[in-house]
Coordinates of C-alpha atoms in Angstrom, one line a residue:
M1 CA 12.0 45.8 12.0
Q2 CA 12.1 47.5 15.4
S3 CA 11.2 44.2 17.1
L4 CA 14.1 42.5 15.4
V5 CA 16.5 45.1 16.7
W6 CA 15.2 44.7 20.2
N7 CA 15.4 40.9 20.0
F8 CA 19.0 41.1 18.7
A9 CA 19.9 43.5 21.5
A10 CA 18.3 41.1 24.1
G11 CA 20.3 38.2 22.7
L12 CA 23.5 40.2 22.9
L13 CA 22.6 41.4 26.4
V14 CA 22.0 37.9 27.7
G15 CA 24.5 36.1 25.5
L16 CA 27.6 38.1 26.5
P17 CA 27.5 37.4 30.3
L18 CA 26.5 33.8 29.7
A19 CA 29.4 33.3 27.3
A20 CA 31.8 34.9 29.8
L21 CA 30.5 32.6 32.5
A22 CA 30.9 29.6 30.2
Y23 CA 34.4 30.5 29.4
R24 CA 35.4 31.0 33.0
A25 CA 33.8 27.7 33.9
R26 CA 35.7 26.1 31.0
A27 CA 32.5 24.9 29.4
L28 CA 33.6 26.7 26.2
D29 CA 37.0 27.8 24.9
A30 CA 37.6 31.4 23.8
N31 CA 36.5 30.9 20.2
A32 CA 33.5 28.9 21.1
A33 CA 32.4 31.6 23.7
L34 CA 32.7 34.3 21.0
L35 CA 30.7 32.3 18.5
S36 CA 28.0 31.5 21.2
V37 CA 27.3 35.2 21.5
I38 CA 26.7 35.5 17.8
F39 CA 24.4 32.4 18.0
A40 CA 22.6 33.8 21.0
C41 CA 21.7 36.9 19.0
A42 CA 20.4 34.7 16.1
Y43 CA 18.4 32.5 18.5
M44 CA 16.6 35.5 19.9
L45 CA 15.6 37.0 16.5
P46 CA 12.3 35.1 16.1
G47 CA 11.5 35.5 19.8
P48 CA 12.3 33.8 23.1
V49 CA 11.3 30.2 22.2
V50 CA 14.5 29.2 20.4
F51 CA 16.7 31.1 22.8
A52 CA 15.0 29.2 25.7
A53 CA 15.6 25.9 23.9
A54 CA 19.3 26.8 23.4
L55 CA 19.7 27.9 27.0
T56 CA 18.2 24.6 28.1
F57 CA 20.5 22.7 25.8
F58 CA 23.6 24.6 27.0
A59 CA 22.8 24.4 30.7
S60 CA 21.8 20.8 30.8
S61 CA 24.6 19.5 28.5
S62 CA 27.1 21.3 30.7
V63 CA 25.7 19.5 33.8
V64 CA 25.8 16.1 32.2
T65 CA 29.3 16.7 30.8
R66 CA 30.6 17.2 34.3
L67 CA 28.7 14.2 35.6
G68 CA 31.2 11.5 36.4
Y69 CA 34.0 13.5 34.7
A70 CA 36.9 11.7 36.4
R71 CA 35.6 8.3 35.3
K72 CA 35.0 9.5 31.7
E73 CA 38.4 11.0 31.6
K74 CA 39.9 7.6 32.6
L75 CA 37.9 6.0 29.8
G76 CA 39.1 8.6 27.3
A77 CA 35.5 9.7 26.7
A78 CA 35.6 13.1 28.5
E79 CA 35.4 16.5 26.9
S80 CA 38.6 18.6 26.9
R81 CA 39.2 20.5 30.1
R82 CA 39.5 23.6 28.0
G83 CA 35.9 23.3 27.1
R84 CA 34.0 22.7 23.9
S85 CA 35.5 24.2 20.7
A86 CA 34.0 26.5 18.1
A87 CA 33.6 23.5 15.7
Q88 CA 31.5 21.7 18.3
V89 CA 29.4 24.8 18.8
V90 CA 28.7 24.9 15.0
G91 CA 28.0 21.2 14.9
A92 CA 25.5 21.4 17.8
G93 CA 23.9 24.8 17.2
G94 CA 24.7 26.0 13.6
A95 CA 21.6 24.5 12.0
A96 CA 19.3 26.2 14.6
A97 CA 21.0 29.6 14.1
L98 CA 20.5 29.4 10.4
L99 CA 16.8 28.4 10.8
C100 CA 16.3 31.5 13.1
L101 CA 17.7 33.7 10.3
L102 CA 15.3 32.0 7.8
A103 CA 12.4 32.5 10.2
V104 CA 12.8 36.3 10.2
V105 CA 13.2 36.7 6.4
T106 CA 10.4 34.5 5.2
P107 CA 6.7 35.2 5.2
H108 CA 4.9 34.8 8.5
G109 CA 3.2 31.6 7.5
H110 CA 6.6 29.9 7.1
S111 CA 8.4 31.5 10.0
T112 CA 6.7 29.3 12.6
S113 CA 7.9 26.1 10.9
F114 CA 11.4 27.4 10.8
T115 CA 11.2 28.4 14.5
L116 CA 9.9 24.9 15.5
A117 CA 12.5 23.3 13.3
A118 CA 15.2 25.2 15.1
V119 CA 13.9 23.9 18.4
A120 CA 13.9 20.4 17.0
A121 CA 17.5 20.7 15.9
L122 CA 18.5 21.9 19.4
A123 CA 16.5 19.0 20.9
A124 CA 18.5 16.6 18.7
S125 CA 21.8 18.2 19.9
N126 CA 20.7 17.9 23.5
A127 CA 19.7 14.3 23.0
D128 CA 23.0 13.5 21.4
T129 CA 25.0 15.1 24.2
W130 CA 23.0 13.4 26.9
A131 CA 23.4 10.0 25.1
A132 CA 27.2 10.4 24.9
E133 CA 27.8 11.9 28.3
V134 CA 25.4 9.7 30.3
G135 CA 26.0 6.6 28.2
S136 CA 29.7 6.8 28.8
L137 CA 28.9 6.0 32.5
S138 CA 27.2 2.8 31.6
R139 CA 28.7 -0.3 33.2
R140 CA 28.4 -2.1 29.9
K141 CA 30.5 -1.2 26.9
P142 CA 28.7 0.5 24.1
K143 CA 27.9 -1.5 21.0
L144 CA 28.0 -0.3 17.4
I145 CA 24.5 0.6 16.5
L146 CA 24.6 -1.3 13.2
N147 CA 26.5 -4.3 14.6
P148 CA 25.4 -4.9 18.3
R149 CA 27.9 -7.7 18.6
L150 CA 30.8 -5.3 18.1
P151 CA 31.9 -3.6 21.4
I152 CA 33.6 -0.2 21.0
E153 CA 35.2 2.4 23.2
P154 CA 33.0 4.7 25.3
G155 CA 32.6 8.1 23.5
T156 CA 33.1 6.6 20.0
S157 CA 30.6 7.8 17.5
G158 CA 28.1 5.1 16.4
G159 CA 28.1 3.5 19.8
V160 CA 24.9 3.1 21.9
T161 CA 24.0 1.8 25.3
L162 CA 20.5 1.4 26.9
L163 CA 21.5 4.0 29.5
G164 CA 22.5 6.4 26.8
E165 CA 19.3 6.0 24.8
A166 CA 17.2 6.6 27.9
A167 CA 19.2 9.7 28.6
S168 CA 18.8 10.7 25.0
A169 CA 15.0 10.6 25.1
A170 CA 15.1 12.5 28.4
G171 CA 17.4 15.2 27.0
S172 CA 15.1 15.8 24.0
A173 CA 12.0 15.8 26.1
L174 CA 13.5 18.4 28.4
V175 CA 14.0 20.9 25.6
A176 CA 10.5 20.2 24.3
L177 CA 8.9 20.6 27.7
V178 CA 10.7 23.9 28.4
V179 CA 9.4 25.2 25.2
L180 CA 5.9 24.0 26.0
A181 CA 6.0 25.7 29.4
L182 CA 7.3 29.0 27.9
S183 CA 4.6 28.8 25.3
Q184 CA 1.9 28.4 27.9
L185 CA 3.3 31.2 30.0
L186 CA 3.6 33.7 27.2
G187 CA 0.5 32.5 25.2
I188 CA 2.6 31.9 22.1
G189 CA 0.4 29.1 20.8
I190 CA 2.7 26.1 20.4
T191 CA 0.6 23.0 20.9
A192 CA 1.3 19.9 22.9
Q193 CA 1.2 17.9 19.7
Q194 CA 3.9 20.0 18.2
V195 CA 6.0 19.7 21.3
A196 CA 5.6 15.9 21.3
L197 CA 6.8 15.8 17.7
I198 CA 9.8 18.0 18.6
A199 CA 10.7 15.5 21.4
L200 CA 10.4 12.5 18.9
L201 CA 12.4 14.4 16.2
G202 CA 15.1 15.2 18.7
W203 CA 15.5 11.5 19.8
A204 CA 15.4 10.4 16.2
G205 CA 18.1 12.9 15.4
E206 CA 20.4 11.2 18.1
L207 CA 19.7 7.8 16.5
L208 CA 20.5 9.2 13.1
D209 CA 23.7 10.7 14.5
S210 CA 24.8 7.3 15.7
I211 CA 23.9 5.7 12.4
V212 CA 25.8 8.3 10.4
G213 CA 28.7 8.0 12.8
A214 CA 28.8 4.2 12.3
L215 CA 28.6 4.4 8.5
L216 CA 30.6 7.5 7.6
Q217 CA 32.7 8.7 10.5
A218 CA 36.4 7.8 10.5
K219 CA 37.1 4.7 12.6
Y220 CA 40.5 3.5 13.8
F221 CA 41.7 0.4 15.5
C222 CA 44.2 0.3 18.4
E223 CA 46.4 -2.8 18.0
T224 CA 47.6 -2.4 21.6
C225 CA 44.2 -2.4 23.3
K226 CA 42.4 -4.3 20.5
V227 CA 39.5 -1.8 20.4
Y228 CA 37.9 0.5 17.9
T229 CA 38.0 4.3 18.4
D230 CA 37.4 7.5 16.4
K231 CA 40.7 9.0 17.4
P232 CA 44.0 8.7 15.4
V233 CA 45.8 8.3 18.7
H234 CA 44.3 6.1 21.4
K235 CA 44.1 7.1 25.1
C236 CA 46.9 4.6 25.7
G237 CA 49.2 6.7 23.6
S238 CA 49.4 4.3 20.7
K239 CA 48.8 5.4 17.1
T240 CA 45.8 3.7 15.6
A241 CA 45.2 2.3 12.2
F242 CA 42.5 3.8 10.0
T243 CA 39.9 1.1 9.2
S244 CA 36.7 2.6 7.8
G245 CA 34.6 5.6 7.1
L246 CA 35.7 8.9 5.6
K247 CA 38.7 10.7 7.2
F248 CA 37.1 14.1 6.9
V249 CA 33.9 13.0 8.6
T250 CA 34.6 14.0 12.2
N251 CA 32.2 14.0 15.1
E252 CA 31.3 17.7 14.3
V253 CA 30.5 16.8 10.7
T254 CA 28.3 14.0 11.9
N255 CA 26.5 16.4 14.2
I256 CA 25.9 18.8 11.3
I257 CA 24.5 16.1 9.1
S258 CA 22.1 14.8 11.8
T259 CA 20.9 18.3 13.0
C260 CA 20.3 19.5 9.4
T261 CA 18.4 16.3 8.6
V262 CA 16.2 16.8 11.6
A263 CA 15.7 20.4 10.8
A264 CA 14.7 19.6 7.2
A265 CA 12.2 17.0 8.4
A266 CA 10.8 19.4 11.0
V267 CA 10.2 22.1 8.4
L268 CA 8.3 19.7 6.2
I269 CA 6.2 18.4 9.2
F270 CA 5.4 21.8 10.6
S271 CA 4.7 23.6 7.3

């Protein structure tokens, strides 16, 4: 119990200034910054591994979000200048936070599987962010993953590019490699095989996110520009017509579905 208190305190001590910096840098809005502190405490509960994965995700995703921002803004694929919202934080990191709580309330034999699953969920979130942010800079328009002949707007869920998929694999691998390095440094005992599986699960999670986005996420069509988008109002200012999907399935809901699926698969694999 004492170690949990210390871990919680460490998460709070590190999470508070990081959240403040993120808010000042407009990487997160106020509600998202507050929620990130709560998540930081949860990530630290089972030890430093998940926290390191989360920090890698946050830092690297913030960098790729700012990469080519002006161009992405013109394409209508840029994140809000106010920063990511609380809903986005839940979509990207909620599954990992829940798994960390499960890791500290279950018997020791199962806690490791929940911890590794939390890392896999964060690897999937990083893969998805890198795919979207770097893929938006591709010179070629993204194609719908289930219909490669159908071009869609950059930033639209369900769209993929070769550049984005390469970035996705790199983003997932980065989280996995940081965890491996920390494990070697602290003698935690996470194996290279487990890390390789985490990297693969993270990339698979991004592909699943695209598939779920293509199948279930609300899609709209702009008659003015003759393109599909996931926004009710297109960047040109025109109202769009709902064409497919479920209206309540937003990008955040899609993220939750994909990260939870990856987490469940990881728990089964690592148990």
